[in-house]
Coordinates of C-alpha atoms in Angstrom, one line a residue:
M12 CA 0.5 4.5 -38.3
S13 CA 1.3 1.4 -36.2
T14 CA 4.9 0.8 -35.2
G15 CA 4.3 -2.9 -35.2
A16 CA 5.4 -3.2 -31.6
P17 CA 3.0 -5.2 -29.3
A18 CA 1.2 -3.2 -26.6
V19 CA 2.7 -3.8 -23.2
T20 CA 0.1 -4.2 -20.5
T21 CA 1.1 -4.3 -16.8
P22 CA -0.5 -7.2 -15.1
M23 CA -3.1 -6.3 -12.5
V24 CA -1.6 -9.1 -10.3
R25 CA 1.9 -10.5 -10.7
I26 CA 3.0 -13.3 -8.3
V27 CA 6.6 -14.6 -8.5
G28 CA 8.0 -17.4 -6.5
V29 CA 5.7 -17.1 -3.5
D30 CA 6.0 -19.5 -0.6
K31 CA 3.9 -19.5 2.6
H32 CA 4.3 -21.6 5.7
F33 CA 2.2 -22.0 8.8
G34 CA 4.6 -23.6 11.1
A35 CA 5.6 -26.9 9.5
F36 CA 2.7 -26.8 7.0
H37 CA 3.8 -25.6 3.6
A38 CA 0.6 -23.8 2.4
L39 CA 2.0 -22.3 -0.8
R40 CA 4.8 -23.7 -2.9
H41 CA 6.6 -21.4 -5.3
I42 CA 3.5 -19.9 -6.9
D43 CA 4.0 -18.0 -10.2
L44 CA 0.9 -16.4 -11.6
E45 CA -0.3 -13.3 -13.5
V46 CA -3.7 -11.8 -13.9
S47 CA -4.4 -9.3 -16.7
P48 CA -6.5 -6.2 -16.3
G49 CA -10.1 -7.1 -16.9
E50 CA -9.5 -10.8 -16.6
V51 CA -11.7 -13.2 -14.6
L52 CA -9.6 -15.9 -13.1
C53 CA -11.2 -18.7 -11.2
I54 CA -9.2 -20.9 -8.8
I55 CA -10.4 -24.4 -8.0
G56 CA -9.1 -27.2 -6.0
P57 CA -9.7 -29.4 -2.9
S58 CA -9.9 -28.0 0.6
G59 CA -6.5 -27.2 2.1
S60 CA -4.9 -26.7 -1.4
G61 CA -3.9 -23.1 -0.7
K62 CA -6.6 -21.2 -2.6
S63 CA -7.8 -19.0 0.2
T64 CA -4.2 -18.5 1.5
L65 CA -3.2 -17.2 -2.0
L66 CA -6.0 -14.6 -2.0
R67 CA -5.1 -13.5 1.5
C68 CA -1.5 -13.0 0.5
I69 CA -2.6 -10.9 -2.5
N70 CA -4.6 -8.7 -0.1
Q71 CA -1.8 -8.7 2.5
L72 CA -3.9 -10.4 5.1
E73 CA -1.1 -12.8 5.2
S74 CA 2.6 -12.1 4.6
V75 CA 4.6 -14.2 2.2
D76 CA 7.7 -16.1 3.3
A77 CA 9.4 -16.0 -0.1
G78 CA 8.8 -14.4 -3.4
A79 CA 6.9 -11.2 -4.2
I80 CA 3.4 -10.0 -5.3
W81 CA 2.7 -6.9 -7.3
V82 CA -0.8 -5.3 -7.6
G83 CA -1.3 -2.7 -10.3
G84 CA 2.4 -2.7 -10.9
E85 CA 3.2 -1.8 -7.3
L86 CA 5.2 -4.2 -5.1
T87 CA 3.0 -5.1 -2.1
G88 CA 4.2 -5.1 1.5
H89 CA 7.7 -3.6 0.8
V90 CA 9.4 -0.7 -0.8
V91 CA 12.8 -0.9 -2.5
V92 CA 15.4 1.6 -1.2
G93 CA 18.7 1.3 -3.0
N94 CA 19.3 -2.4 -3.2
C95 CA 17.3 -3.3 -0.1
L96 CA 13.7 -4.2 0.6
H97 CA 12.1 -2.4 3.6
P98 CA 8.7 -3.5 4.9
L99 CA 5.9 -1.0 4.7
D100 CA 4.3 0.3 7.9
D101 CA 0.7 -0.5 8.8
A102 CA -0.6 2.7 7.3
Q103 CA 1.2 2.1 4.0
V104 CA -0.1 -1.5 3.9
A105 CA -3.6 -0.3 4.6
A106 CA -3.3 2.3 1.7
Q107 CA -2.3 -0.5 -0.7
R108 CA -5.1 -2.7 0.5
R109 CA -7.7 -0.1 -0.3
R110 CA -7.2 -0.8 -4.0
V111 CA -8.3 -4.4 -3.5
G112 CA -11.9 -5.4 -2.7
M113 CA -12.4 -8.8 -1.0
V114 CA -15.6 -10.8 -0.4
F115 CA -15.4 -13.6 2.1
Q116 CA -17.3 -16.8 2.8
R117 CA -19.0 -15.0 5.7
F118 CA -20.6 -11.7 5.1
N119 CA -19.0 -9.8 8.1
L120 CA -21.6 -7.0 7.9
F121 CA -22.0 -4.6 10.9
A122 CA -25.1 -5.9 12.6
H123 CA -25.9 -2.5 14.2
M124 CA -25.9 -0.7 10.9
T125 CA -28.4 -0.6 8.1
V126 CA -27.6 -1.8 4.7
L127 CA -26.9 1.7 3.5
E128 CA -24.7 2.5 6.5
N129 CA -22.7 -0.7 5.9
V130 CA -22.0 0.3 2.3
I131 CA -21.0 3.9 3.1
E132 CA -18.9 3.1 6.2
G133 CA -15.6 2.6 4.3
P134 CA -15.8 5.5 1.9
V135 CA -16.8 8.0 4.7
T136 CA -14.5 6.7 7.5
V137 CA -11.5 5.4 5.6
Q138 CA -11.5 7.4 2.4
R139 CA -12.9 10.6 4.0
R140 CA -15.3 11.1 1.2
A141 CA -18.3 13.4 1.6
R142 CA -21.2 11.6 3.0
E143 CA -23.6 12.9 0.3
E144 CA -21.3 11.5 -2.4
A145 CA -20.9 8.2 -0.6
V146 CA -24.7 7.8 -0.1
R147 CA -25.3 8.5 -3.8
Q148 CA -22.8 5.9 -4.9
A149 CA -24.1 3.4 -2.3
R150 CA -27.6 3.7 -3.7
E151 CA -26.3 3.2 -7.2
L152 CA -24.4 0.0 -6.1
L153 CA -27.4 -1.3 -4.2
G154 CA -29.4 -0.8 -7.3
R155 CA -26.8 -2.9 -9.2
V156 CA -27.1 -5.8 -6.8
G157 CA -30.9 -5.5 -6.6
L158 CA -31.2 -4.3 -3.0
I159 CA -32.1 -0.7 -3.2
D160 CA -35.4 -1.5 -1.5
R161 CA -33.5 -3.0 1.4
Q162 CA -31.3 0.1 2.1
N163 CA -32.8 0.8 5.5
H164 CA -33.0 -2.8 6.7
Y165 CA -30.5 -4.4 9.1
P166 CA -28.5 -7.5 8.2
S167 CA -30.6 -9.7 10.5
E168 CA -33.6 -8.8 8.3
L169 CA -31.9 -10.2 5.1
S170 CA -31.4 -13.6 3.7
G171 CA -27.9 -15.0 3.4
G172 CA -27.9 -14.3 -0.3
Q173 CA -29.0 -10.7 0.3
Q174 CA -26.3 -10.2 2.9
Q175 CA -23.6 -11.4 0.5
R176 CA -24.9 -9.0 -2.2
V177 CA -24.6 -6.2 0.4
A178 CA -21.0 -7.4 1.1
I179 CA -20.2 -7.1 -2.6
A180 CA -21.7 -3.6 -2.8
R181 CA -19.7 -2.6 0.2
A182 CA -16.4 -3.9 -1.4
L183 CA -17.2 -2.0 -4.6
A184 CA -17.9 1.2 -2.7
M185 CA -14.2 1.5 -2.1
Q186 CA -13.7 1.7 -5.8
P187 CA -11.2 -1.1 -6.0
A188 CA -9.1 -1.9 -9.1
L189 CA -9.3 -5.6 -8.2
M190 CA -11.9 -7.8 -6.6
L191 CA -11.1 -11.0 -4.8
F192 CA -13.8 -13.6 -3.9
D193 CA -13.1 -16.3 -1.4
E194 CA -15.8 -19.0 -2.0
P195 CA -18.6 -16.4 -1.7
T196 CA -21.4 -18.9 -2.1
S197 CA -20.1 -21.7 0.2
A198 CA -22.1 -20.4 3.3
L199 CA -25.4 -20.0 1.4
D200 CA -28.3 -22.3 1.1
P201 CA -28.4 -23.8 -2.4
E202 CA -31.5 -21.8 -3.5
L203 CA -29.7 -18.6 -2.7
V204 CA -26.5 -19.3 -4.6
G205 CA -27.9 -18.1 -8.0
E206 CA -28.6 -14.6 -6.9
V207 CA -25.0 -14.0 -5.8
L208 CA -23.5 -15.6 -8.9
A209 CA -25.8 -13.4 -11.1
V210 CA -24.3 -10.3 -9.4
M211 CA -20.8 -11.6 -10.0
R212 CA -21.6 -12.4 -13.7
N213 CA -22.7 -8.8 -14.2
L214 CA -19.6 -7.5 -12.5
A215 CA -17.4 -9.6 -14.7
A216 CA -19.3 -8.4 -17.8
S217 CA -18.5 -4.8 -16.7
G218 CA -14.8 -5.4 -17.1
M219 CA -13.8 -5.7 -13.4
T220 CA -10.6 -7.7 -12.8
M221 CA -11.7 -10.6 -10.6
V222 CA -9.9 -13.5 -8.9
V223 CA -12.5 -16.0 -7.6
V224 CA -11.9 -19.0 -5.4
T225 CA -14.9 -21.2 -6.1
H226 CA -16.4 -24.7 -6.1
E227 CA -19.1 -23.6 -8.6
L228 CA -17.6 -25.2 -11.7
G229 CA -20.6 -24.2 -13.8
F230 CA -20.0 -20.5 -12.9
A231 CA -16.3 -20.9 -13.7
R232 CA -17.1 -22.5 -17.1
E233 CA -19.4 -19.7 -18.0
V234 CA -17.5 -16.6 -16.7
A235 CA -13.8 -17.3 -16.3
D236 CA -11.3 -16.3 -18.9
R237 CA -8.9 -18.7 -17.2
V238 CA -9.1 -21.4 -14.6
V239 CA -6.3 -22.5 -12.2
F240 CA -6.3 -25.8 -10.4
M241 CA -4.4 -25.9 -7.1
D242 CA -3.5 -28.9 -5.0
A243 CA -1.2 -29.2 -1.9
G244 CA -0.1 -25.6 -2.2
E245 CA 1.0 -25.9 -5.9
L246 CA -0.4 -24.5 -9.1
V247 CA -1.0 -27.8 -10.9
E248 CA -2.7 -26.7 -14.1
Q249 CA -4.0 -23.6 -15.7
G250 CA -5.7 -22.7 -19.0
S251 CA -9.0 -21.7 -20.5
A252 CA -12.1 -22.8 -18.7
A253 CA -13.0 -25.1 -21.6
T254 CA -9.6 -26.8 -21.5
V255 CA -9.2 -27.2 -17.7
L256 CA -12.8 -28.1 -16.9
T257 CA -13.6 -30.2 -20.0
A258 CA -10.3 -31.7 -21.1
P259 CA -7.8 -31.3 -18.2
Q260 CA -4.3 -32.5 -18.9
H261 CA -3.0 -33.3 -15.5
P262 CA -4.2 -36.6 -13.8
R263 CA -4.8 -34.8 -10.5
T264 CA -7.1 -32.2 -12.2
R265 CA -9.0 -34.9 -14.0
E266 CA -9.5 -36.8 -10.7
F267 CA -10.7 -33.7 -8.9
I268 CA -13.2 -32.6 -11.6
S269 CA -14.6 -36.2 -11.9
A270 CA -15.2 -36.3 -8.2
V271 CA -16.9 -32.8 -8.1
I272 CA -19.3 -33.3 -11.1
K273 CA -20.6 -36.7 -10.0

């Protein structure tokens, strides 16, 4: 029998009052944002608006100057002892980061390793998993991204779209709870974009929590549960994909989308 009380779900990502400076440049301005488990959040906005910086702060590649970020309910970068915050050491930060997969604009594959070796490197070296288990999982992931027939090729033998699909498989091999994508198609030739977006659509359909910085508004309209528009380090507008991309409320959002879809 139901108690009538609503279910309480811990956000996968909770960002409260985050600021980030690079010298005099104010990259992020008091960002408040939550991402629910299983949600696909797309972040759009002009270059220099803070989108990539926000992802890098979530994954602790950059430290925040104010505010706090929680991933999976755990405060990142610090631990509370008594009434004081103490920074985590490098090993502790690395342990937290393993729960988050990140795919960059550039593929960053190891050129001297085959596709299969690239995918198993993290699980074997970092997570100390058995090589046989890692190979089995890697082959399953390469099947998911349509590259099992390329497992013994080197990155130089692959197209840009294939390399990015390997990068996605490599991130998934670490069994993350959250996937971050930083404009994963921006370095690709236009005819290769679709194959990467198809993999991301399938990943979203599987229930993976995803935060995607993208300029592909069609993809955001189709896949995103929610869209955030950022400008000048601020979160200007957020809402459903249909609302933000079709009927934005803020003049700056309308201006941006009109310019992009021309």
